[in-house]
């Protein structure tokens, strides 16, 4: 049997990180088996579905590199097909019209609650006569369609993740609604018709759907459709062990993109949520992941989201990027924040060197804008930075630096020359380096100083910045009467 799997998101919100992870596991399984990965948009909830969410979902999957082989299929384009199957189930006596009103169902719920019973439909309209049905229609009632659930019965399946799962049909809530009064199909029904028609061999989804599976299995049986295999993945929990939610700060893929995670890092991390590779391989690509993937190493327990691990892995993947690739991505980030980047062809090499310097300590792309700021923007002094310039030794350091940078050294020599300069001035290295850093960047911390200084020098930015710092110091000294 050829492997065909699908991701079937509802476009009622942006691509959720949990859906992205389910999509990834489907993709890994498909690719590991030489199978097909299909995208189906479950948009039958017309009130909550929006085209912009569909776009966001498709863009997100594409950004992650989870290219689908078929689709997107849209449930709203298959409404006729659902009607045909509903009619077939009605004709076969496997489904029936139920005319209960919302009030009647509420009364039933209230009564069951008072008796301490679980809420379930009592199948009261299962055997209505044609005349009774007509009487309800004459009252203006519009029926839903319910699928008959045989009771008592045991439904079991061998789940690829959860192992043997057993349900009693008495616990399924009574005959289930498969179509609303307006004919619109409900999830458990539409999903079965779709998975059947699309010849899905493995249904891989979150374990929040385990309770739906027995209902779906009964529908497959009623339709004499071949059963797929099921794999229910444990959900993602936050570090406190609760289901990952909006309160955790980031839930949609877009949130993670905005935080500066790259697809390679995110894919690596998501793959390890409840799956572990066979070797102690921790850093791997999408292609390496599917070469290693199998359900035997998917755990039943929820994965705890670990921000530090994700950030670390992201950093590892940033450092694995080829220089041109890293440069391209950083240039994109820098352009987005509005930095005025040099655009001449001969500037490309300089930008690549900037990208390499910035990339050295980078864990997330969103840090790249802040860290690279001194390379592209005029200096803005922080308070901490000004404190350094107000030290008595600052003017003489700045003057000596101005002389040094008239005839700038190469990277390797610069550190040594700064040390010699400190000695000549009778100072330690620290104050010299700090003063240079503040003059060039305005703040006491940042990129490695010597390569940064040389990159700035190549843009003729060092002398003017030293001069600005010196003017500032001198003005301050004048203002406080401290002129030498
Ligand atoms: N539309 C459902 C969801 O987003 C699909 C569940 C399934 O994979 O069957 O949860």
Tab-separated table of C-alpha atoms and ligand atoms in Angstrom:
chain	number	residue	atom	x	y	z
A	1	UNK	CA	0.000	0.000	0.000
A	2	UNK	CA	1.390	3.389	-0.886
A	3	UNK	CA	1.706	5.848	1.950
A	4	UNK	CA	-0.518	8.917	1.703
A	5	UNK	CA	-0.816	11.294	4.631
A	6	UNK	CA	-2.381	14.665	5.088
A	7	UNK	CA	-2.405	17.756	7.234
A	8	UNK	CA	-5.924	19.102	7.532
A	9	UNK	CA	-5.920	22.497	9.227
A	10	UNK	CA	-9.037	24.604	9.726
A	11	UNK	CA	-8.398	28.153	8.522
A	12	UNK	CA	-9.861	29.751	11.641
A	13	UNK	CA	-6.547	31.245	12.782
A	14	UNK	CA	-2.920	31.608	11.766
A	15	UNK	CA	-0.829	28.449	11.480
A	16	UNK	CA	-0.453	27.162	15.044
A	17	UNK	CA	2.886	25.788	16.156
A	18	UNK	CA	1.153	22.517	17.151
A	19	UNK	CA	-0.285	22.185	13.647
A	20	UNK	CA	3.146	22.932	12.189
A	21	UNK	CA	4.573	20.122	14.309
A	22	UNK	CA	1.797	17.717	13.228
A	23	UNK	CA	2.442	18.725	9.603
A	24	UNK	CA	6.142	18.040	10.140
A	25	UNK	CA	5.523	14.524	11.499
A	26	UNK	CA	3.236	13.773	8.552
A	27	UNK	CA	5.871	15.093	6.199
A	28	UNK	CA	8.672	13.107	7.860
A	29	UNK	CA	6.645	9.927	7.669
A	30	UNK	CA	5.640	10.532	4.025
A	31	UNK	CA	9.207	11.245	2.964
A	32	UNK	CA	10.626	8.344	4.993
A	33	UNK	CA	8.274	5.998	3.133
A	34	UNK	CA	8.463	7.542	-0.319
A	35	UNK	CA	4.812	8.512	0.146
A	36	UNK	CA	2.706	11.581	-0.541
A	37	UNK	CA	2.014	14.533	1.752
A	38	UNK	CA	-1.325	16.220	1.118
A	39	UNK	CA	-2.752	19.541	2.272
A	40	UNK	CA	-6.466	19.776	2.923
A	41	UNK	CA	-8.107	22.942	4.154
A	42	UNK	CA	-11.039	22.108	6.435
A	43	UNK	CA	-13.057	25.245	5.832
A	44	UNK	CA	-16.613	24.064	6.437
A	45	UNK	CA	-16.983	26.383	9.417
A	46	UNK	CA	-17.902	29.254	7.149
A	47	UNK	CA	-18.329	31.762	9.941
A	48	UNK	CA	-14.853	31.387	11.384
A	49	UNK	CA	-12.873	30.458	8.259
A	50	UNK	CA	-10.990	33.258	6.505
A	51	UNK	CA	-8.967	33.261	3.269
A	52	UNK	CA	-6.152	35.184	4.977
A	53	UNK	CA	-5.718	32.314	7.439
A	54	UNK	CA	-5.546	29.857	4.549
A	55	UNK	CA	-2.825	32.026	3.008
A	56	UNK	CA	-0.990	32.210	6.307
A	57	UNK	CA	-1.129	28.412	6.694
A	58	UNK	CA	0.179	27.761	3.187
A	59	UNK	CA	2.926	30.375	3.542
A	60	UNK	CA	3.944	28.940	6.913
A	61	UNK	CA	4.207	25.363	5.638
A	62	UNK	CA	6.169	26.563	2.620
A	63	UNK	CA	8.496	28.657	4.795
A	64	UNK	CA	9.209	25.591	6.912
A	65	UNK	CA	10.057	23.655	3.753
A	66	UNK	CA	7.130	21.230	4.153
A	67	UNK	CA	6.196	21.167	0.500
A	68	UNK	CA	3.014	19.238	-0.194
A	69	UNK	CA	2.585	16.883	-3.119
A	70	UNK	CA	-1.174	17.373	-3.544
A	71	UNK	CA	-3.629	20.038	-2.626
A	72	UNK	CA	-4.651	22.278	-1.182
A	73	UNK	CA	-8.033	20.575	-1.344
A	74	UNK	CA	-10.872	22.589	0.117
A	75	UNK	CA	-13.806	21.007	1.905
A	76	UNK	CA	-16.097	23.778	0.685
A	77	UNK	CA	-15.449	22.526	-2.858
A	78	UNK	CA	-16.634	19.069	-1.894
A	79	UNK	CA	-20.064	19.852	-0.437
A	80	UNK	CA	-21.898	17.898	-3.165
A	81	UNK	CA	-19.858	14.840	-2.382
A	82	UNK	CA	-20.794	15.031	1.332
A	83	UNK	CA	-24.464	15.342	0.355
A	84	UNK	CA	-24.222	12.216	-1.779
A	85	UNK	CA	-22.735	10.218	1.094
A	86	UNK	CA	-25.293	11.556	3.560
A	87	UNK	CA	-28.093	10.465	1.259
A	88	UNK	CA	-26.438	7.070	0.960
A	89	UNK	CA	-26.305	6.658	4.747
A	90	UNK	CA	-29.930	7.817	5.088
A	91	UNK	CA	-31.085	5.423	2.376
A	92	UNK	CA	-29.268	2.540	4.044
A	93	UNK	CA	-30.899	3.328	7.405
A	94	UNK	CA	-27.490	4.066	8.938
A	95	UNK	CA	-28.420	7.685	9.501
A	96	UNK	CA	-31.681	9.481	10.180
A	97	UNK	CA	-33.248	12.895	10.555
A	98	UNK	CA	-33.440	14.244	14.069
A	99	UNK	CA	-35.894	17.085	14.665
A	100	UNK	CA	-34.978	17.918	18.278
A	101	UNK	CA	-34.898	21.618	19.033
A	102	UNK	CA	-32.093	23.317	20.949
A	103	UNK	CA	-34.490	23.701	23.918
A	104	UNK	CA	-35.305	19.995	23.946
A	105	UNK	CA	-31.640	19.120	23.928
A	106	UNK	CA	-31.017	21.651	26.709
A	107	UNK	CA	-33.773	20.059	28.817
A	108	UNK	CA	-32.221	16.669	28.259
A	109	UNK	CA	-28.819	17.999	29.313
A	110	UNK	CA	-30.249	19.605	32.444
A	111	UNK	CA	-32.048	16.409	33.422
A	112	UNK	CA	-28.960	14.275	32.900
A	113	UNK	CA	-26.884	16.713	34.893
A	114	UNK	CA	-29.354	16.617	37.785
A	115	UNK	CA	-29.135	12.831	37.767
A	116	UNK	CA	-25.343	12.981	37.728
A	117	UNK	CA	-25.238	11.374	34.284
A	118	UNK	CA	-22.912	12.210	31.426
A	119	UNK	CA	-24.556	14.206	28.683
A	120	UNK	CA	-25.626	12.134	25.727
A	121	UNK	CA	-28.312	12.226	23.091
A	122	UNK	CA	-30.962	9.629	23.935
A	123	UNK	CA	-31.551	8.633	20.309
A	124	UNK	CA	-35.203	9.605	20.648
A	125	UNK	CA	-35.758	10.318	16.948
A	126	UNK	CA	-34.032	7.184	15.703
A	127	UNK	CA	-37.205	5.374	14.751
A	128	UNK	CA	-39.629	8.120	13.805
A	129	UNK	CA	-42.283	7.088	11.318
A	130	UNK	CA	-42.676	8.991	8.080
A	131	UNK	CA	-45.837	10.549	9.488
A	132	UNK	CA	-44.055	11.706	12.674
A	133	UNK	CA	-41.295	13.218	10.584
A	134	UNK	CA	-43.837	15.023	8.453
A	135	UNK	CA	-45.574	16.350	11.564
A	136	UNK	CA	-42.287	17.897	12.749
A	137	UNK	CA	-41.672	19.379	9.315
A	138	UNK	CA	-45.165	20.838	9.390
A	139	UNK	CA	-44.215	22.564	12.645
A	140	UNK	CA	-41.390	24.220	10.702
A	141	UNK	CA	-38.617	22.184	12.307
A	142	UNK	CA	-35.503	21.642	10.202
A	143	UNK	CA	-33.727	18.393	10.974
A	144	UNK	CA	-30.088	17.576	11.462
A	145	UNK	CA	-28.789	14.213	10.277
A	146	UNK	CA	-27.576	11.774	12.909
A	147	UNK	CA	-25.465	8.694	12.367
A	148	UNK	CA	-26.552	5.597	14.309
A	149	UNK	CA	-24.033	4.425	16.849
A	150	UNK	CA	-24.492	0.804	17.755
A	151	UNK	CA	-24.453	0.147	21.503
A	152	UNK	CA	-23.034	-1.592	23.373
A	153	UNK	CA	-19.934	-2.296	21.385
A	154	UNK	CA	-16.228	-2.094	21.727
A	155	UNK	CA	-14.165	-0.194	19.182
A	156	UNK	CA	-10.432	-0.763	19.205
A	157	UNK	CA	-7.507	0.148	17.072
A	158	UNK	CA	-3.802	-0.302	17.207
A	159	UNK	CA	-2.394	3.208	17.294
A	160	UNK	CA	1.126	3.750	15.973
A	161	UNK	CA	1.878	5.963	18.956
A	162	UNK	CA	-0.664	5.140	21.677
A	163	UNK	CA	-0.590	1.340	21.061
A	164	UNK	CA	-3.886	-0.478	21.678
A	165	UNK	CA	-6.757	1.987	22.212
A	166	UNK	CA	-10.157	0.698	23.331
A	167	UNK	CA	-13.457	2.589	23.484
A	168	UNK	CA	-16.991	1.554	24.390
A	169	UNK	CA	-19.601	2.979	22.043
A	170	UNK	CA	-21.793	3.754	25.080
A	171	UNK	CA	-19.269	6.510	25.854
A	172	UNK	CA	-19.605	8.273	22.520
A	173	UNK	CA	-22.567	10.467	23.464
A	174	UNK	CA	-25.304	8.718	21.498
A	175	UNK	CA	-26.088	8.947	17.802
A	176	UNK	CA	-23.921	11.701	16.384
A	177	UNK	CA	-24.814	14.649	14.220
A	178	UNK	CA	-23.091	14.428	10.848
A	179	UNK	CA	-24.908	17.242	9.048
A	180	UNK	CA	-26.404	20.465	10.322
A	181	UNK	CA	-29.952	21.588	9.495
A	182	UNK	CA	-28.555	23.630	6.583
A	183	UNK	CA	-26.913	20.471	5.232
A	184	UNK	CA	-23.391	21.506	6.210
A	185	UNK	CA	-21.280	18.466	7.129
A	186	UNK	CA	-19.661	18.145	10.545
A	187	UNK	CA	-16.000	17.428	11.167
A	188	UNK	CA	-16.151	13.713	12.084
A	189	UNK	CA	-18.147	12.933	8.964
A	190	UNK	CA	-16.378	15.164	6.424
A	191	UNK	CA	-12.955	14.005	7.602
A	192	UNK	CA	-13.874	10.361	6.978
A	193	UNK	CA	-15.283	11.022	3.499
A	194	UNK	CA	-12.183	13.045	2.642
A	195	UNK	CA	-9.661	10.586	4.035
A	196	UNK	CA	-11.464	7.797	2.213
A	197	UNK	CA	-11.691	9.646	-1.115
A	198	UNK	CA	-8.104	10.867	-0.857
A	199	UNK	CA	-6.931	7.341	-0.040
A	200	UNK	CA	-5.200	8.432	3.109
A	201	UNK	CA	-3.239	5.483	4.446
A	202	UNK	CA	-2.175	6.987	7.796
A	203	UNK	CA	-4.025	9.567	9.839
A	204	UNK	CA	-1.388	11.344	11.901
A	205	UNK	CA	-2.762	14.049	14.204
A	206	UNK	CA	-2.754	15.424	17.734
A	207	UNK	CA	-3.982	13.175	20.538
A	208	UNK	CA	-6.751	15.679	21.280
A	209	UNK	CA	-8.510	13.783	18.475
A	210	UNK	CA	-8.316	10.335	20.105
A	211	UNK	CA	-11.949	10.628	21.226
A	212	UNK	CA	-13.060	11.284	17.648
A	213	UNK	CA	-11.377	8.230	16.225
A	214	UNK	CA	-13.921	5.591	17.431
A	215	UNK	CA	-16.717	7.643	15.852
A	216	UNK	CA	-14.743	7.866	12.640
A	217	UNK	CA	-14.010	4.142	12.651
A	218	UNK	CA	-17.756	3.440	12.902
A	219	UNK	CA	-18.318	5.679	9.888
A	220	UNK	CA	-15.626	3.904	7.879
A	221	UNK	CA	-17.356	0.638	8.685
A	222	UNK	CA	-20.771	1.973	7.686
A	223	UNK	CA	-19.336	3.176	4.374
A	224	UNK	CA	-17.421	-0.061	3.847
A	225	UNK	CA	-14.326	2.109	3.402
A	226	UNK	CA	-10.859	0.728	4.174
A	227	UNK	CA	-9.561	1.871	7.561
A	228	UNK	CA	-6.396	3.946	7.611
A	229	UNK	CA	-3.840	3.472	10.361
A	230	UNK	CA	-3.942	6.014	13.146
A	231	UNK	CA	-1.103	7.780	14.931
A	232	UNK	CA	-2.057	10.221	17.684
A	233	UNK	CA	0.802	12.486	18.676
A	234	UNK	CA	1.083	13.824	22.211
A	235	UNK	CA	0.433	17.545	22.473
A	236	UNK	CA	3.020	20.203	23.181
A	237	UNK	CA	3.049	21.442	26.766
A	238	UNK	CA	4.577	24.585	28.189
A	239	UNK	CA	7.441	24.324	30.717
A	240	UNK	CA	4.824	24.135	33.529
A	241	UNK	CA	3.235	21.068	31.972
A	242	UNK	CA	0.063	22.742	30.666
A	243	UNK	CA	-1.080	22.799	27.062
A	244	UNK	CA	0.873	25.474	25.161
A	245	UNK	CA	-1.382	28.500	24.945
A	246	UNK	CA	-1.461	32.188	24.061
A	247	UNK	CA	-0.232	32.945	27.563
A	248	UNK	CA	3.098	31.347	26.707
A	249	UNK	CA	3.834	34.300	24.462
A	250	UNK	CA	4.139	32.534	21.143
A	251	UNK	CA	1.728	30.035	19.628
A	252	UNK	CA	1.499	30.800	15.946
A	253	UNK	CA	4.309	30.132	13.530
A	254	UNK	CA	4.281	33.867	12.743
A	255	UNK	CA	5.153	34.567	16.419
A	256	UNK	CA	8.183	32.309	16.108
A	257	UNK	CA	9.173	33.950	12.819
A	258	UNK	CA	8.959	37.367	14.467
A	259	UNK	CA	11.134	36.170	17.310
A	260	UNK	CA	13.851	35.475	14.768
A	261	UNK	CA	13.782	31.697	14.526
A	262	UNK	CA	14.845	30.278	11.185
A	263	UNK	CA	13.065	27.332	9.550
A	264	UNK	CA	16.083	25.042	9.954
A	265	UNK	CA	16.263	25.624	13.721
A	266	UNK	CA	12.533	25.405	14.254
A	267	UNK	CA	12.202	22.207	12.200
A	268	UNK	CA	15.010	20.573	14.161
A	269	UNK	CA	13.393	21.550	17.450
A	270	UNK	CA	9.826	20.604	16.480
A	271	UNK	CA	11.015	17.211	15.251
A	272	UNK	CA	12.347	16.480	18.710
A	273	UNK	CA	9.042	17.210	20.425
A	274	UNK	CA	8.112	13.629	21.391
A	275	UNK	CA	10.431	12.054	18.825
A	276	UNK	CA	14.083	11.279	19.306
A	277	UNK	CA	16.513	10.293	16.590
A	278	UNK	CA	18.131	6.862	16.927
A	279	UNK	CA	21.665	8.143	17.424
A	280	UNK	CA	22.620	10.965	19.752
A	281	UNK	CA	22.402	13.222	16.757
A	282	UNK	CA	20.948	16.479	18.037
A	283	UNK	CA	21.472	18.839	15.167
A	284	UNK	CA	19.970	17.732	11.892
A	285	UNK	CA	18.298	18.992	8.748
A	286	UNK	CA	14.820	18.162	7.503
A	287	UNK	CA	16.246	15.622	5.052
A	288	UNK	CA	18.347	14.015	7.791
A	289	UNK	CA	15.261	13.880	10.012
A	290	UNK	CA	13.174	11.940	7.531
A	291	UNK	CA	15.999	9.564	6.820
A	292	UNK	CA	15.891	8.662	10.547
A	293	UNK	CA	12.155	8.963	11.255
A	294	UNK	CA	9.932	6.137	12.477
A	295	UNK	CA	6.967	5.881	14.866
A	296	UNK	CA	8.819	3.441	17.106
A	297	UNK	CA	10.724	6.404	18.528
A	298	UNK	CA	7.698	8.654	19.075
A	299	UNK	CA	6.832	8.853	22.740
A	300	UNK	CA	3.333	8.857	24.243
A	301	UNK	CA	4.071	11.609	26.706
A	302	UNK	CA	3.612	15.285	26.004
A	303	UNK	CA	6.702	17.223	25.084
A	304	UNK	CA	7.645	20.204	27.234
A	305	UNK	CA	8.472	23.296	25.294
A	306	UNK	CA	12.007	24.391	26.115
A	307	UNK	CA	12.820	27.891	24.885
A	308	UNK	CA	16.510	27.629	25.755
A	309	UNK	CA	16.918	24.469	23.736
A	310	UNK	CA	15.095	25.965	20.762
A	311	UNK	CA	17.221	29.105	20.930
A	312	UNK	CA	20.426	27.088	21.179
A	313	UNK	CA	19.476	24.878	18.242
A	314	UNK	CA	18.542	27.919	16.209
A	315	UNK	CA	21.986	29.388	16.875
A	316	UNK	CA	23.609	26.130	15.782
A	317	UNK	CA	21.695	26.215	12.502
A	318	UNK	CA	22.550	29.874	11.945
A	319	UNK	CA	26.211	28.929	12.172
A	320	UNK	CA	25.727	26.102	9.697
A	321	UNK	CA	24.466	28.462	6.997
A	322	UNK	CA	26.766	29.180	4.086
A	323	UNK	CA	28.162	32.755	4.249
A	324	UNK	CA	26.165	33.906	1.196
A	325	UNK	CA	22.981	32.418	2.625
A	326	UNK	CA	23.524	34.001	6.040
A	327	UNK	CA	24.300	37.330	4.369
A	328	UNK	CA	21.176	37.194	2.271
A	329	UNK	CA	18.970	36.501	5.286
A	330	UNK	CA	20.642	39.143	7.436
A	331	UNK	CA	20.428	41.730	4.673
A	332	UNK	CA	16.717	40.988	4.498
A	333	UNK	CA	16.317	41.513	8.250
A	334	UNK	CA	18.395	44.695	8.185
A	335	UNK	CA	16.437	46.049	5.248
A	336	UNK	CA	13.166	45.271	7.024
A	337	UNK	CA	14.182	47.348	10.048
A	338	UNK	CA	15.106	50.197	7.708
A	339	UNK	CA	18.915	50.232	7.880
A	340	UNK	CA	20.486	52.101	5.027
A	341	UNK	CA	22.725	49.413	3.560
A	342	UNK	CA	25.381	50.121	0.939
A	343	UNK	CA	24.038	48.929	-2.382
A	344	UNK	CA	26.916	48.980	-4.844
A	345	UNK	CA	28.123	45.612	-6.194
A	346	UNK	CA	31.539	46.279	-4.644
A	347	UNK	CA	29.867	46.520	-1.213
A	348	UNK	CA	28.775	42.879	-1.306
A	349	UNK	CA	32.020	41.570	0.167
A	350	UNK	CA	31.852	44.123	2.972
A	351	UNK	CA	28.272	43.070	3.790
A	352	UNK	CA	29.324	39.426	3.831
A	353	UNK	CA	32.056	40.254	6.344
A	354	UNK	CA	29.491	42.142	8.443
A	355	UNK	CA	27.162	39.125	8.296
A	356	UNK	CA	29.928	36.791	9.414
A	357	UNK	CA	30.847	39.006	12.346
A	358	UNK	CA	27.213	39.394	13.414
A	359	UNK	CA	26.513	35.688	12.834
A	360	UNK	CA	29.260	34.548	15.206
A	361	UNK	CA	27.311	34.984	18.408
A	362	UNK	CA	23.820	35.084	16.994
A	363	UNK	CA	21.051	32.789	18.228
A	364	UNK	CA	18.001	34.475	16.753
A	365	UNK	CA	17.569	36.691	13.722
A	366	UNK	CA	15.731	39.322	15.739
A	367	UNK	CA	18.969	40.032	17.657
A	368	UNK	CA	20.673	40.686	14.346
A	369	UNK	CA	19.140	44.117	13.958
A	370	UNK	CA	20.158	45.389	17.377
A	371	UNK	CA	23.643	43.874	17.274
A	372	UNK	CA	24.424	45.190	13.793
A	373	UNK	CA	23.142	48.684	14.447
A	374	UNK	CA	26.578	50.356	14.819
A	375	UNK	CA	27.527	49.082	11.380
A	376	UNK	CA	24.715	50.902	9.617
A	377	UNK	CA	23.385	53.638	11.869
A	378	UNK	CA	24.936	56.754	13.412
A	379	UNK	CA	26.087	56.325	16.999
A	380	UNK	CA	23.554	56.893	19.757
A	381	UNK	CA	25.242	57.123	23.148
A	382	UNK	CA	23.698	55.280	26.052
A	383	UNK	CA	24.073	56.620	29.582
A	384	UNK	CA	26.524	53.873	30.360
A	385	UNK	CA	28.466	54.828	27.262
A	386	UNK	CA	28.594	58.500	28.234
A	387	UNK	CA	29.968	57.574	31.654
A	388	UNK	CA	32.996	56.043	29.935
A	389	UNK	CA	33.580	59.179	27.851
A	390	UNK	CA	33.426	61.327	30.970
A	391	UNK	CA	36.402	59.605	32.523
A	392	UNK	CA	39.485	61.858	32.752
A	393	UNK	CA	41.608	59.641	30.514
A	394	UNK	CA	39.060	59.673	27.649
A	395	UNK	CA	40.446	62.691	25.676
A	396	UNK	CA	43.983	61.414	25.495
A	397	UNK	CA	42.790	57.950	24.489
A	398	UNK	CA	40.623	59.413	21.752
A	399	UNK	CA	43.477	61.580	20.475
A	400	UNK	CA	45.815	58.597	20.368
A	401	UNK	CA	43.161	56.519	18.580
A	402	UNK	CA	42.694	59.273	16.018
A	403	UNK	CA	46.391	59.030	15.215
A	404	UNK	CA	46.326	55.229	15.109
A	405	UNK	CA	43.441	55.114	12.680
A	406	UNK	CA	45.100	57.622	10.295
A	407	UNK	CA	47.132	54.680	9.191
A	408	UNK	CA	44.959	51.688	10.042
A	409	UNK	CA	46.418	48.273	10.696
A	410	UNK	CA	45.094	44.895	9.549
A	411	UNK	CA	42.772	42.880	11.823
A	412	UNK	CA	45.550	40.767	13.345
A	413	UNK	CA	47.696	43.774	14.154
A	414	UNK	CA	44.986	45.989	15.542
A	415	UNK	CA	44.682	44.218	18.894
A	416	UNK	CA	48.435	44.375	19.439
A	417	UNK	CA	48.552	48.032	18.447
A	418	UNK	CA	45.784	48.870	20.889
A	419	UNK	CA	47.767	47.183	23.652
A	420	UNK	CA	50.889	49.139	22.735
A	421	UNK	CA	48.821	52.320	22.679
A	422	UNK	CA	47.550	51.559	26.202
A	423	UNK	CA	51.085	50.976	27.445
A	424	UNK	CA	52.349	54.197	25.874
A	425	UNK	CA	49.580	56.108	27.612
A	426	UNK	CA	50.346	54.352	30.899
A	427	UNK	CA	46.903	52.732	30.962
A	428	UNK	CA	45.466	49.213	31.098
A	429	UNK	CA	43.917	47.712	27.958
A	430	UNK	CA	40.391	47.933	29.375
A	431	UNK	CA	39.904	51.720	29.301
A	432	UNK	CA	41.363	51.966	25.796
A	433	UNK	CA	39.118	49.255	24.407
A	434	UNK	CA	36.065	50.654	26.202
A	435	UNK	CA	36.662	54.172	24.943
A	436	UNK	CA	37.080	52.921	21.385
A	437	UNK	CA	33.930	50.841	21.704
A	438	UNK	CA	31.872	53.738	23.026
A	439	UNK	CA	33.133	56.080	20.322
A	440	UNK	CA	32.221	53.543	17.636
A	441	UNK	CA	28.996	52.124	19.000
A	442	UNK	CA	27.758	54.320	21.869
A	443	UNK	CA	27.338	51.355	24.228
A	444	UNK	CA	29.682	49.246	26.349
A	445	UNK	CA	28.734	45.838	24.892
A	446	UNK	CA	28.444	44.430	21.408
A	447	UNK	CA	30.280	42.817	18.537
A	448	UNK	CA	33.931	41.849	18.739
A	449	UNK	CA	35.733	45.153	18.742
A	450	UNK	CA	38.749	44.796	16.448
A	451	UNK	CA	36.913	43.363	13.422
A	452	UNK	CA	34.064	45.808	14.001
A	453	UNK	CA	36.479	48.751	14.032
A	454	UNK	CA	38.078	47.592	10.804
A	455	UNK	CA	34.726	47.076	9.084
A	456	UNK	CA	33.749	50.604	10.096
A	457	UNK	CA	37.094	51.890	8.953
A	458	UNK	CA	36.493	50.378	5.519
A	459	UNK	CA	33.391	52.613	5.338
A	460	UNK	CA	35.428	55.650	6.494
A	461	UNK	CA	33.381	55.742	9.695
A	462	UNK	CA	36.052	55.428	12.397
A	463	UNK	CA	37.780	58.821	12.235
A	464	UNK	CA	34.490	60.785	12.154
A	465	UNK	CA	33.134	58.806	15.092
A	466	UNK	CA	36.297	59.292	17.145
A	467	UNK	CA	36.117	62.969	16.308
A	468	UNK	CA	32.464	63.214	17.395
A	469	UNK	CA	33.316	61.507	20.696
A	470	UNK	CA	36.274	63.824	21.231
A	471	UNK	CA	34.192	66.939	20.489
A	472	UNK	CA	31.581	65.718	22.924
A	473	UNK	CA	34.166	65.175	25.674
A	474	UNK	CA	35.723	68.553	25.050
A	475	UNK	CA	32.403	70.335	25.091
A	476	UNK	CA	31.544	68.653	28.327
A	477	UNK	CA	34.846	69.671	29.858
A	478	UNK	CA	34.282	73.269	28.743
A	479	UNK	CA	30.791	73.216	30.173
A	480	UNK	CA	32.048	72.042	33.527
A	481	UNK	CA	35.040	74.380	33.446
A	482	UNK	CA	37.399	71.456	33.211
A	483	UNK	CA	39.402	72.668	30.184
A	484	UNK	CA	43.022	71.592	30.372
B	1	LIG	N1	-9.358	20.181	11.058
B	1	LIG	C1	-8.906	19.317	12.121
B	1	LIG	C2	-7.985	20.103	13.035
B	1	LIG	O1	-7.490	21.132	12.613
B	1	LIG	C3	-8.197	18.121	11.531
B	1	LIG	C4	-8.009	17.005	12.463
B	1	LIG	C5	-7.562	15.754	11.736
B	1	LIG	O2	-6.382	15.726	11.362
B	1	LIG	O3	-8.366	14.865	11.556
B	1	LIG	O4	-7.788	19.746	14.165
